[in-house]
Each structure stands twice: as structure tokens, then as C-alpha cells.
Tab-separated table of C-alpha atoms in Angstrom:
chain	number	residue	atom	x	y	z
V	1	MET	CA	97.539	117.414	114.714
V	2	TYR	CA	94.515	118.768	112.878
V	3	VAL	CA	95.709	117.301	109.529
V	4	GLY	CA	96.001	113.914	111.333
V	5	LEU	CA	92.454	114.413	112.741
V	6	VAL	CA	91.039	114.990	109.292
V	7	ILE	CA	92.810	111.821	107.924
V	8	GLY	CA	91.633	109.880	111.004
V	9	TYR	CA	88.067	110.942	110.266
V	10	ILE	CA	88.362	109.957	106.566
V	11	ASN	CA	89.690	106.502	107.596
V	12	THR	CA	87.386	105.716	110.527
V	13	VAL	CA	84.124	107.427	109.583
V	14	PHE	CA	84.100	107.352	105.757
V	15	LEU	CA	86.654	105.163	103.921
V	16	PHE	CA	86.617	101.915	105.983
V	17	PRO	CA	82.908	101.877	106.647
V	18	TYR	CA	82.405	102.364	102.851
V	19	ILE	CA	84.866	99.752	101.470
V	20	LEU	CA	84.341	97.083	104.238
V	21	SER	CA	81.214	95.302	105.401
V	22	ILE	CA	80.321	96.126	108.990
V	23	GLU	CA	81.624	92.690	110.182
V	24	GLU	CA	84.926	93.125	108.179
V	25	TYR	CA	85.374	96.611	109.687
V	26	GLY	CA	84.696	95.186	113.182
V	27	LEU	CA	87.399	92.606	112.589
V	28	PHE	CA	89.813	95.210	111.337
V	29	ARG	CA	89.309	97.304	114.443
V	30	LEU	CA	89.566	94.318	116.737
V	31	ILE	CA	92.932	93.331	115.323
V	32	ILE	CA	94.327	96.822	115.917
V	33	ASP	CA	92.804	97.247	119.261
V	34	SER	CA	94.084	93.891	120.475
V	35	GLY	CA	97.520	94.710	119.124
V	36	VAL	CA	97.659	97.959	120.988
V	37	PHE	CA	96.333	96.246	124.084
V	38	LEU	CA	99.027	93.589	123.999
V	39	SER	CA	101.820	96.028	123.148
V	40	LEU	CA	101.879	97.664	126.549
V	41	ILE	CA	101.915	94.266	128.183
V	42	PHE	CA	104.807	93.121	126.014
V	43	ALA	CA	106.864	96.261	126.883
V	44	PHE	CA	106.988	95.484	130.615
V	45	GLY	CA	107.020	99.174	131.442
V	46	ALA	CA	110.259	99.830	129.518
V	47	SER	CA	108.977	102.951	127.752
V	48	ASN	CA	107.765	104.473	131.049
V	49	ALA	CA	111.085	103.698	132.786
V	50	LEU	CA	113.015	105.326	129.983
V	51	MET	CA	111.122	108.685	130.568
V	52	LYS	CA	111.412	108.281	134.365
V	53	PHE	CA	115.114	107.534	134.670
V	54	PHE	CA	116.513	109.424	131.643
V	55	PRO	CA	117.294	112.655	133.620
V	56	GLU	CA	119.270	110.571	136.130
V	57	PHE	CA	121.325	108.836	133.425
V	58	ARG	CA	121.629	111.803	131.027
V	59	GLY	CA	125.107	111.978	129.453
V	60	LYS	CA	127.566	109.156	129.451
V	61	SER	CA	125.218	106.515	130.897
V	62	GLU	CA	122.099	107.259	128.809
V	63	GLN	CA	122.976	104.637	126.157
V	64	ARG	CA	123.488	102.014	128.831
V	65	LEU	CA	119.974	102.848	130.035
V	66	PHE	CA	118.641	102.618	126.494
V	67	TYR	CA	120.206	99.177	125.854
V	68	SER	CA	119.127	97.871	129.281
V	69	LEU	CA	115.503	98.815	128.790
V	70	LEU	CA	115.511	97.682	125.150
V	71	MET	CA	116.801	94.299	126.383
V	72	ILE	CA	113.954	94.130	128.978
V	73	LEU	CA	111.356	95.010	126.306
V	74	LEU	CA	112.534	92.396	123.822
V	75	ILE	CA	112.937	89.568	126.344
V	76	SER	CA	109.484	90.281	127.796
V	77	SER	CA	107.893	90.508	124.301
V	78	PHE	CA	109.292	87.215	123.060
V	79	ILE	CA	108.368	85.323	126.225
V	80	GLN	CA	104.860	86.642	126.096
V	81	MET	CA	104.500	86.135	122.346
V	82	GLY	CA	105.545	82.462	122.803
V	83	LEU	CA	103.056	81.995	125.672
V	84	ALA	CA	100.294	83.696	123.724
V	85	ASN	CA	100.969	81.737	120.581
V	86	PHE	CA	100.941	78.473	122.603
V	87	LEU	CA	97.564	79.382	124.129
V	88	SER	CA	96.192	81.209	121.065
V	89	GLU	CA	93.313	78.846	120.226
V	90	GLU	CA	92.074	78.586	123.886
V	91	PHE	CA	92.634	82.311	124.421
V	92	THR	CA	90.756	83.594	121.335
V	93	GLU	CA	87.961	81.073	121.760
V	94	PHE	CA	87.352	82.312	125.365
V	95	ILE	CA	87.952	86.034	124.938
V	96	PHE	CA	86.448	86.529	121.452
V	97	LYS	CA	83.801	83.824	121.207
V	98	SER	CA	81.451	86.074	119.091
V	99	SER	CA	84.252	87.525	116.972
V	100	GLY	CA	84.020	85.373	113.922
V	101	ARG	CA	87.410	84.826	112.109
V	102	PHE	CA	89.503	86.715	114.603
V	103	HIS	CA	91.459	83.602	115.602
V	104	GLU	CA	92.722	83.325	112.058
V	105	PHE	CA	94.564	86.644	112.414
V	106	PHE	CA	95.962	86.245	115.924
V	107	ASP	CA	99.550	85.958	114.564
V	108	VAL	CA	99.018	89.365	112.919
V	109	VAL	CA	97.963	90.794	116.320
V	110	LEU	CA	101.130	89.418	118.029
V	111	ILE	CA	103.506	90.760	115.410
V	112	PHE	CA	101.737	94.155	115.395
V	113	ALA	CA	101.963	94.263	119.231
V	114	LEU	CA	105.734	93.612	119.172
V	115	LEU	CA	106.407	96.216	116.472
V	116	PHE	CA	104.122	98.786	118.252
V	117	SER	CA	105.869	98.310	121.608
V	118	VAL	CA	109.404	98.830	119.997
V	119	ASN	CA	108.127	101.840	118.110
V	120	THR	CA	106.694	103.382	121.296
V	121	PHE	CA	110.079	102.836	122.986
V	122	LEU	CA	112.041	104.669	120.251
V	123	GLU	CA	109.522	107.508	120.215
V	124	ASN	CA	109.915	107.987	123.977
V	125	TYR	CA	113.689	108.141	123.530
V	126	LEU	CA	113.178	111.015	121.068
V	127	LYS	CA	110.806	112.718	123.504
V	128	THR	CA	113.475	112.716	126.230
V	129	TYR	CA	115.421	115.147	124.074
V	130	MET	CA	112.257	117.304	123.637
V	131	GLU	CA	112.080	116.129	120.077
V	132	VAL	CA	108.362	115.577	120.081
V	133	GLU	CA	107.579	116.809	116.573
V	134	ILE	CA	108.558	113.486	114.961
V	135	PRO	CA	106.453	111.191	117.353
V	136	VAL	CA	103.546	113.588	117.163
V	137	PHE	CA	103.759	113.768	113.351
V	138	MET	CA	104.000	109.917	113.031
V	139	GLN	CA	101.163	109.236	115.536
V	140	SER	CA	98.759	111.837	114.219
V	141	ILE	CA	99.574	111.768	110.504
V	142	GLY	CA	102.086	109.085	109.495
V	143	PHE	CA	100.292	105.969	110.790
V	144	ARG	CA	96.927	107.214	109.494
V	145	VAL	CA	98.312	107.918	106.002
V	146	LEU	CA	99.766	104.328	105.948
V	147	LEU	CA	96.386	102.947	106.929
V	148	LEU	CA	94.709	105.130	104.259
V	149	SER	CA	97.107	103.746	101.659
V	150	LEU	CA	96.232	100.190	102.706
V	151	GLY	CA	92.551	101.010	102.387
V	152	PHE	CA	92.999	102.322	98.882
V	153	ILE	CA	94.972	99.263	97.848
V	154	TYR	CA	92.003	97.102	98.945
V	155	PHE	CA	89.475	99.559	97.463
V	156	PHE	CA	90.987	99.164	93.948
V	157	GLY	CA	90.843	95.420	94.247
V	158	TRP	CA	94.626	94.779	94.292
V	159	VAL	CA	94.361	92.563	97.343
V	160	THR	CA	91.813	90.274	98.961
V	161	ILE	CA	90.236	90.954	102.340
V	162	ASP	CA	92.564	88.478	104.031
V	163	VAL	CA	95.722	90.123	102.598
V	164	PHE	CA	94.285	93.544	103.606
V	165	LEU	CA	93.874	92.411	107.234
V	166	GLN	CA	97.357	90.802	107.210
V	167	GLY	CA	98.637	94.074	105.865
V	168	ILE	CA	97.980	95.760	109.185
V	169	PHE	CA	101.271	94.511	110.612
V	170	ILE	CA	103.071	95.592	107.371
V	171	VAL	CA	101.774	99.136	108.022
V	172	MET	CA	103.124	98.937	111.532
V	173	ALA	CA	106.464	97.704	110.205
V	174	CYS	CA	106.657	100.666	107.842
V	175	TYR	CA	105.798	102.992	110.740
V	176	LEU	CA	108.649	101.492	112.793
V	177	VAL	CA	111.175	101.785	109.929
V	178	ILE	CA	110.459	105.503	109.551
V	179	THR	CA	110.688	106.088	113.332
V	180	PHE	CA	113.972	104.118	113.361
V	181	PHE	CA	115.336	106.243	110.562
V	182	PHE	CA	114.643	109.454	112.517
V	183	PHE	CA	116.151	107.770	115.627
V	184	THR	CA	119.398	106.982	113.816
V	185	GLN	CA	119.781	110.618	112.850
V	186	LYS	CA	120.551	111.599	116.372
V	187	LYS	CA	124.229	112.622	116.248
V	188	ASP	CA	125.007	111.838	119.809
V	189	PHE	CA	123.750	108.229	119.699
V	190	SER	CA	126.042	105.291	118.766
V	191	PHE	CA	125.063	101.629	118.455
V	192	THR	CA	128.356	100.600	119.878
V	193	PRO	CA	129.589	99.614	122.369
V	194	PHE	CA	126.705	97.517	123.783
V	195	LYS	CA	126.813	98.022	127.503
V	196	ILE	CA	124.114	97.965	130.199
V	197	ILE	CA	123.791	99.714	133.571
V	198	ASN	CA	125.135	98.356	136.773
V	199	ILE	CA	123.212	95.755	138.779
V	200	ASP	CA	121.959	98.181	141.523
V	201	SER	CA	120.536	100.536	139.023
V	202	PHE	CA	119.166	97.616	137.008
V	203	LYS	CA	117.291	96.294	140.072
V	204	LYS	CA	115.779	99.791	140.673
V	205	ILE	CA	114.666	100.054	137.067
V	206	ILE	CA	113.253	96.505	137.038
V	207	ASN	CA	111.226	97.328	140.152
V	208	TYR	CA	109.828	100.501	138.559
V	209	SER	CA	109.208	98.681	135.200
V	210	ALA	CA	107.357	95.954	137.032
V	211	TYR	CA	104.940	98.502	138.551
V	212	MET	CA	104.572	100.309	135.229
V	213	PHE	CA	104.032	96.923	133.562
V	214	MET	CA	101.172	96.143	135.895
V	215	GLY	CA	99.834	99.705	135.585
V	216	ALA	CA	100.070	99.744	131.817
V	217	SER	CA	98.440	96.363	131.598
V	218	GLY	CA	95.675	97.440	133.902
V	219	MET	CA	95.149	100.689	132.081
V	220	MET	CA	94.860	98.909	128.715
V	221	VAL	CA	92.304	96.525	130.262
V	222	VAL	CA	90.339	99.462	131.602
V	223	GLY	CA	90.752	101.380	128.264
V	224	LYS	CA	90.213	98.625	125.793
V	225	ILE	CA	88.067	96.031	127.525
V	226	ASP	CA	84.876	97.682	126.429
V	227	SER	CA	85.512	97.247	122.653
V	228	LEU	CA	86.963	93.783	123.162
V	229	MET	CA	83.937	92.676	125.265
V	230	VAL	CA	81.531	94.237	122.753
V	231	GLY	CA	83.136	91.902	120.217
V	232	ARG	CA	82.956	89.015	122.593
V	233	GLU	CA	79.367	89.478	123.832
V	234	ILE	CA	77.641	91.011	120.765
V	235	GLY	CA	79.759	90.400	117.664
V	236	LEU	CA	81.835	92.092	114.972
V	237	GLU	CA	79.075	94.344	113.657
V	238	ALA	CA	78.669	95.870	117.135
V	239	THR	CA	82.447	96.248	117.401
V	240	ALA	CA	82.559	98.296	114.136
V	241	ILE	CA	79.669	100.511	115.360
V	242	TYR	CA	81.294	100.980	118.756
V	243	ALA	CA	84.684	101.803	117.181
V	244	VAL	CA	83.290	104.552	114.976
V	245	ALA	CA	81.232	106.085	117.813
V	246	PHE	CA	84.209	105.837	120.172
V	247	PHE	CA	86.608	107.382	117.691
V	248	ILE	CA	84.362	110.450	117.191
V	249	ALA	CA	84.406	110.924	120.997
V	250	VAL	CA	88.097	110.321	121.451
V	251	THR	CA	88.708	113.312	119.114
V	252	ILE	CA	87.995	115.444	122.175
V	253	GLU	CA	91.087	114.057	123.902
V	254	MET	CA	93.514	114.698	121.033
V	255	PRO	CA	94.881	118.008	122.431
V	256	LYS	CA	95.518	116.244	125.824
V	257	ARG	CA	97.654	113.661	124.109
V	258	ILE	CA	99.786	116.262	122.366
V	259	LEU	CA	100.147	118.350	125.513
V	260	SER	CA	101.065	115.267	127.564
V	261	GLN	CA	103.930	114.428	125.106
V	262	LEU	CA	105.178	117.997	125.357
V	263	LEU	CA	105.075	117.988	129.167
V	264	LEU	CA	106.437	114.505	129.920
V	265	PRO	CA	110.118	115.429	129.859
V	266	ILE	CA	109.405	118.729	131.700
V	267	ILE	CA	107.591	116.935	134.484
V	268	SER	CA	110.338	114.190	134.744
V	269	ASN	CA	113.060	116.885	135.022
V	270	ALA	CA	111.016	118.893	137.534
V	271	PHE	CA	110.666	115.865	139.792
V	272	ASN	CA	114.302	115.096	139.357
V	273	ARG	CA	115.073	118.669	140.712
V	274	ASN	CA	112.269	118.339	143.377
V	275	ASP	CA	110.644	121.460	141.845
V	276	PHE	CA	107.087	120.835	143.142
V	277	VAL	CA	106.085	124.462	142.541
V	278	GLU	CA	106.610	124.038	138.784
V	279	VAL	CA	104.691	120.712	138.740
V	280	ALA	CA	101.775	122.287	140.687
V	281	SER	CA	101.605	125.180	138.208
V	282	LEU	CA	101.711	122.840	135.211
V	283	TYR	CA	98.990	120.734	136.799
V	284	ARG	CA	96.502	123.644	137.120
V	285	LYS	CA	97.339	125.195	133.811
V	286	SER	CA	97.042	121.925	131.938
V	287	ALA	CA	93.654	121.297	133.420
V	288	THR	CA	92.283	124.765	132.420
V	289	ASN	CA	93.741	124.675	128.958
V	290	GLN	CA	92.693	121.128	128.205
V	291	LEU	CA	89.135	121.893	129.385
V	292	LEU	CA	89.075	125.010	127.249
V	293	ILE	CA	89.989	123.191	124.010
V	294	GLY	CA	88.164	119.983	124.902
V	295	MET	CA	84.879	121.735	125.618
V	296	LEU	CA	84.994	123.405	122.190
V	297	ILE	CA	85.555	120.134	120.401
V	298	PHE	CA	82.762	118.516	122.502
V	299	ILE	CA	80.303	121.250	121.601
V	300	LEU	CA	81.188	121.005	117.945
V	301	ILE	CA	80.696	117.261	117.944
V	302	TRP	CA	77.498	116.976	119.950
V	303	SER	CA	75.740	119.867	118.312
V	304	ASN	CA	76.335	118.265	114.889
V	305	ILE	CA	76.169	114.623	115.886
V	306	ASP	CA	73.067	113.768	113.793
V	307	ASP	CA	74.587	115.370	110.706
V	308	PHE	CA	77.857	113.524	111.311
V	309	PHE	CA	76.105	110.154	111.277
V	310	ASN	CA	74.095	111.149	108.214
V	311	LEU	CA	77.372	111.451	106.337
V	312	ILE	CA	78.591	107.926	107.268
V	313	PRO	CA	77.911	105.436	104.418
V	314	LYS	CA	75.955	102.820	106.405
V	315	ASP	CA	72.862	103.707	108.518
V	316	ALA	CA	73.681	101.106	111.144
V	317	PHE	CA	76.458	103.252	112.582
V	318	GLU	CA	73.929	105.720	113.909
V	319	LYS	CA	73.192	103.192	116.718
V	320	GLY	CA	76.407	104.457	118.290
V	321	LYS	CA	75.165	108.014	118.829
V	322	TYR	CA	74.776	107.846	122.577
V	323	VAL	CA	78.066	105.932	122.875
V	324	THR	CA	79.628	109.113	121.504
V	325	LEU	CA	77.814	111.294	124.060
V	326	ILE	CA	78.768	109.110	127.072
V	327	ILE	CA	82.397	108.651	126.038
V	328	GLY	CA	82.625	112.298	125.006
V	329	ILE	CA	81.575	113.462	128.468
V	330	LEU	CA	84.089	111.099	129.985
V	331	LYS	CA	86.884	112.401	127.818
V	332	LEU	CA	85.987	115.950	128.662
V	333	PHE	CA	85.956	115.086	132.421
V	334	ASN	CA	89.391	113.514	132.055
V	335	MET	CA	90.784	116.572	130.329
V	336	SER	CA	89.459	118.842	133.057
V	337	LEU	CA	91.627	117.016	135.627
V	338	GLY	CA	94.903	117.875	133.947
V	339	ILE	CA	98.088	115.769	133.804
V	340	ASN	CA	97.382	113.677	136.908
V	341	ASN	CA	98.447	110.477	135.165
V	342	GLU	CA	101.829	111.879	134.239
V	343	ILE	CA	102.414	113.343	137.707
V	344	ILE	CA	101.765	109.945	139.385
V	345	SER	CA	103.866	108.032	136.900
V	346	TYR	CA	106.993	110.165	137.298
V	347	SER	CA	106.736	110.838	141.005
V	348	SER	CA	107.237	108.652	144.082
V	349	LEU	CA	103.469	107.808	143.854
V	350	TYR	CA	103.819	105.439	140.916
V	351	ARG	CA	103.041	102.364	143.086
V	352	TRP	CA	99.655	103.704	143.945
V	353	TYR	CA	98.774	103.769	140.292
V	354	THR	CA	99.133	99.964	140.235
V	355	TYR	CA	97.166	99.527	143.466
V	356	PHE	CA	94.237	101.548	142.111
V	357	LEU	CA	94.203	99.637	138.859
V	358	ALA	CA	94.223	96.258	140.563
V	359	ILE	CA	90.905	97.085	142.085
V	360	LEU	CA	89.662	98.849	139.022
V	361	ILE	CA	90.227	96.019	136.635
V	362	PHE	CA	87.785	93.807	138.529
V	363	PHE	CA	85.219	96.635	138.556
V	364	THR	CA	85.705	97.268	134.823
V	365	ILE	CA	85.336	93.634	133.777
V	366	GLY	CA	82.381	93.123	136.140
V	367	SER	CA	80.544	96.219	135.034
V	368	ASN	CA	80.971	95.351	131.374
V	369	LEU	CA	79.685	91.805	131.974
V	370	ILE	CA	76.656	93.192	133.710
V	371	LEU	CA	75.820	96.255	131.598
V	372	ILE	CA	76.522	95.024	128.047
V	373	PRO	CA	73.866	92.300	128.200
V	374	MET	CA	71.411	94.808	129.714
V	375	TYR	CA	72.055	97.876	127.542
V	376	GLY	CA	74.228	96.745	124.574
V	377	LEU	CA	76.599	99.313	123.171
V	378	GLU	CA	75.480	101.982	125.643
V	379	GLY	CA	76.135	99.515	128.427
V	380	ALA	CA	79.774	99.222	127.434
V	381	ALA	CA	80.073	103.010	127.295
V	382	ILE	CA	78.476	103.395	130.800
V	383	ALA	CA	80.861	100.738	132.185
V	384	THR	CA	83.830	102.668	130.766
V	385	PHE	CA	82.461	105.934	132.038
V	386	LEU	CA	82.096	104.630	135.558
V	387	SER	CA	85.432	102.793	135.761
V	388	VAL	CA	87.642	105.361	134.138
V	389	GLY	CA	85.845	108.222	135.888
V	390	ILE	CA	86.271	106.642	139.312
V	391	PHE	CA	89.918	105.917	138.491
V	392	ASN	CA	90.615	109.562	137.560
V	393	VAL	CA	88.881	110.853	140.698
V	394	LEU	CA	91.068	108.548	142.831
V	395	LYS	CA	94.228	109.925	141.101
V	396	VAL	CA	93.188	113.540	141.858
V	397	VAL	CA	92.516	112.626	145.529
V	398	LEU	CA	95.859	110.899	145.798
V	399	ILE	CA	97.825	113.841	144.416
V	400	ARG	CA	95.925	116.157	146.683
V	401	LEU	CA	96.643	114.132	149.804
V	402	LYS	CA	100.287	113.191	149.038
V	403	LEU	CA	101.594	116.210	147.114
V	404	ASN	CA	99.144	118.933	148.175
V	405	MET	CA	98.299	119.755	144.573
V	406	HIS	CA	95.011	120.040	142.700
V	407	PRO	CA	94.024	120.878	139.125
V	408	PHE	CA	91.106	123.279	139.878
V	409	GLU	CA	90.681	126.982	139.009
V	410	LYS	CA	87.597	129.226	139.239
V	411	ASN	CA	87.753	129.991	135.538
V	412	GLN	CA	86.908	126.363	134.734
V	413	LEU	CA	83.334	126.958	135.924
V	414	THR	CA	82.956	129.691	133.336
V	415	ILE	CA	84.056	127.236	130.575
V	416	ILE	CA	81.639	124.615	131.773
V	417	PHE	CA	78.731	127.144	131.937
V	418	ILE	CA	79.268	128.467	128.407
V	419	GLY	CA	79.842	124.959	127.168
V	420	ILE	CA	76.477	123.725	128.432
V	421	LEU	CA	74.656	126.728	126.866
V	422	LEU	CA	76.234	126.190	123.462
V	423	SER	CA	75.607	122.368	123.579
V	424	LEU	CA	71.862	123.140	123.551
V	425	LEU	CA	72.347	123.843	119.823
V	426	TYR	CA	71.877	120.094	119.431
V	427	PHE	CA	68.126	120.671	119.839
V	428	ILE	CA	68.066	123.119	116.911
V	429	PRO	CA	68.196	121.144	113.632
V	430	LEU	CA	68.811	123.188	110.452
V	431	PRO	CA	66.820	122.388	107.256
V	432	PHE	CA	69.997	122.031	105.056
V	433	HIS	CA	72.260	119.302	103.778
V	434	SER	CA	74.291	117.833	106.556
V	435	ILE	CA	77.568	119.409	105.314
V	436	ILE	CA	76.022	122.969	105.160
V	437	SER	CA	74.332	122.432	108.515
V	438	ILE	CA	77.663	121.334	110.160
V	439	ALA	CA	79.438	124.376	108.596
V	440	ILE	CA	76.841	126.928	109.857
V	441	LYS	CA	76.533	125.555	113.326
V	442	SER	CA	80.339	125.206	113.665
V	443	LEU	CA	81.029	128.714	112.516
V	444	PHE	CA	78.464	130.147	114.936
V	445	ILE	CA	79.900	128.070	117.833
V	446	LEU	CA	83.488	129.024	117.050
V	447	ILE	CA	82.697	132.733	116.982
V	448	ILE	CA	80.632	132.783	120.179
V	449	TYR	CA	82.905	130.470	122.145
V	450	CYS	CA	86.264	131.979	121.165
V	451	PHE	CA	85.133	135.597	121.723
V	452	SER	CA	83.557	134.671	125.052
V	453	MET	CA	86.671	132.904	126.321
V	454	TYR	CA	89.006	135.645	125.141
V	455	PHE	CA	87.118	138.587	126.691
V	456	LEU	CA	86.480	136.699	129.951
V	457	ASN	CA	90.210	135.842	130.037
V	458	VAL	CA	89.590	132.250	131.227
V	459	SER	CA	93.114	131.198	130.256
V	460	THR	CA	96.135	133.556	130.413
V	461	ASP	CA	98.157	131.212	128.273
V	462	ALA	CA	95.488	131.220	125.486
V	463	ASN	CA	95.116	134.978	125.616
V	464	GLU	CA	98.815	135.492	125.534
V	465	TRP	CA	99.102	133.197	122.514
V	466	ILE	CA	96.267	135.093	120.747
V	467	ASN	CA	97.645	138.507	121.545
V	468	LYS	CA	101.099	137.432	120.283
V	469	HIS	CA	99.661	136.353	116.921
V	470	ILE	CA	97.522	139.444	116.626
V	471	LYS	CA	100.671	141.594	117.069
V	472	LEU	CA	102.460	139.475	114.442
V	473	LEU	CA	99.532	139.985	112.047
V	474	LYS	CA	99.450	143.748	112.625
V	475	SER	CA	103.236	143.996	111.960
V	476	LYS	CA	102.883	142.236	108.607
V	477	ILE	CA	99.900	144.471	107.638
């Protein structure tokens, strides 16, 4: 994960801002964001349905489930690709009116979205067998290394900017080929015979997939509409600045993504056994552990934010500083609420997810339309903060009312208090080069934060992990 984080920083914060103009980088990010946005719509909830129903079909029927859902995904994708291609000129003109040449690369977006949706489906199949190492490696390292390679190919002048942008879908194709290779190594999977599940089960899965399709579509609207509307309302330069600032903040959420992938099959199996005690325990522990790690990353980022932006090749990116703060606080808040999204998706409450999103989509679009003209980049960040924050509060309330579970523990207050104190280091600039300043502040924060959390025992899981490794170290000495 941390190697991937470093590569991601090199790509997003240093390499691409250096080799591309701000407008070109904005177009690059818009193509990828739009592709990811469309991929979940194309999938029609198939990836979610695979995780939801796999425990029920485990064994002789699991390949029938796989083929049935893959068929749903491909049919949905090709229908929507055809519709999007037919309406591409009108669609891109309306949605991305200030986004320059984006319409020229809309075919790249569609192909990228198809490949991304199939890849996600295969990765989820691997996760059902608790084989999360491969998906985690490919998401955090593999894809970023492929993008890094594409960047160097352009940097050395071997391709034009147009070929570089078209190469995005080639990167995704390579990613899919690698995932497919690992998928085929599963000894218990056979590509023949091709059979699907019975009609009654198919109807049940279609019903669930439809809700997940609406939920995933809505969540992508909520999650991506800010960057898309920045491109629409302000332009490609603003898109690039927003993308870099947003990426720095999203770093806070990286541990949550890894933990979520580890817990997905466990939660799905627990609900299949009606083991609500285990789910409630995971809910609270995930919230505390995510807040513990997320707070440390937030402090490290915000205390060094000015030095971070000093290291970015172009000065214009510093305009995104407060976008990083607003989105960073949002990501930290989301982490403090644990695995609420996973609990709703794999319980009987999944329909509520869609109902909430239906309301939230209108709020998100409306708030962006109002706040971006008023406050620019910060307006988009505030709109995202309000919409996603409200959405997460609604999920916590729903789980509390319907399942009698909550993610809160007293130790979380200790984490927040120490986090606020250490964040004040932002107001203490050091008279050194940015790299040296970052190193000094970060080392100080790591020592104070880690010792405080360990001796205050805010997380039994974290302390057990540390004690285990201390014993291993002593045994080797």
C-alpha cells in the first residue's frame, strides 16, 4: 500500500504536473475520472451482487453465479456504450462545455469504462476467496506503475500528447490482462461448461443488482461530480489543480480502502450466518482503527501542506490548498464512521442506500451549481463535504435504527483531541528547505502520536500488533 502511495504521489504531484501543461493534465484527469464514473454505471451492480450472493452459491453453483453476473455486466455495458456513443456530441457539449478537447477522447473514456468494470468484477471474484493481495497490489501499485510508464514514454518524446491520452485505455487493458492471468490461476475455476443460475435466483439477483446499479451510479455522481463540474464550469486548468489537491486529501482514506477489501467477504459471510454480534464488533473496531490511522495521515499532510505545494513544479497548484483541507476533514470524518457502507450493501438494508442517494444526487448537483460560481475550487470542495457528510450521517442513523449498531467508542475522543493539538504544527513554519522541513515535522509527529496512542491504549488491535512485533524483534536479538 505504501509503495503504491509513493508511486501515486510521484505520478499525481510531480511527474504529470511537470511533463504536461496544466490544461493537458486537467484533460488527462478528466478522461480517467469520467471512465471510472461510467464504469460503475456500466456494471449494473454485478460486482456488488457477486460479493453479496457468493456465500449462498459457494460450491457447485458459484460458476453459474459468475457467468450470470458477467453476462449482466457485458450486456449492460454494451447497451450503455452504444447509447453514450450515439449521444456523445450532445452529452459532452452539455456536461463538459468548458473542457476543451474532451469530446475528441470520449471513445477512450467508453473503452476505459468497459475494461475497468470487467476488471473490478474479476477482482471481486478473487476477493470472495479472501485472495485480496492481488487486487490490492494491482490497485495500489500495478495500475500506478503502468501510468508511470506511460508518463515516461511521453516524457522522452516517443509519442505525441494525443497518443499519450489515447494510451490511457491501453494502460487499463494491460491492467485487465494481468488481473485475468491471476484469475485463470485459480485451480477450482473452469471456463466450461457455460451455465447460468435458475430463473428464480436470477430474478433475485437482478433485483439486487438494479438497486446496486442505482446506488453505485448515485455514489459516483456524488463522488465525482465535483471534479466533473469544475471542468464544466471553470475549465481544464481548474480540473488539474482540483485533481492534485483532491489526491493529496484522498491519501487519508487509503487505509480504509484496504481494510474494506479485507472485511468485505467476512461481512458477507457474517450476514449469511445472521451473526450480528460479529458485524457490530467489526463496525466499532473498524471505526476506531480507521480514525487512528487516518488522523495520523491527516496531521502529516496538513502540518506540511505548504512545503508539499512548494515541491510541486507549477505554482498554480497552490490554489488547491484549502481544497485539500476541506476534503481531508471529510475523508477523516468518513473513516471515523467505520464500515457503514459495507454493512448496508450486504445486509437487508441495501434498498435504503438507493433511496438516500436519490435525494442526495439532487442536493449534490444543486450545491455544486450554486457554490462553484460563488467560491470556485473551494465551492466544489464544500459541496462535496456537505453532500457526502450528510450521506454518511444518514447511513449511521439507519444502521443504528434498523440493526441497533453504532461505530462509536470513547477512545475515539482521545484520538481527536491529540490530533487537533498536533495539527497546530501547521502554524509553525521551519526555516529550512521544504524536504528537510517535512522530514523534521513528520518525525516529530510520528514519535509523539505513536507513543501517545500506544501508552493510552486507544486501540487494542493496534497495541496487540505492536506488542507482537516487539516480541518478534526481541527474539531475533
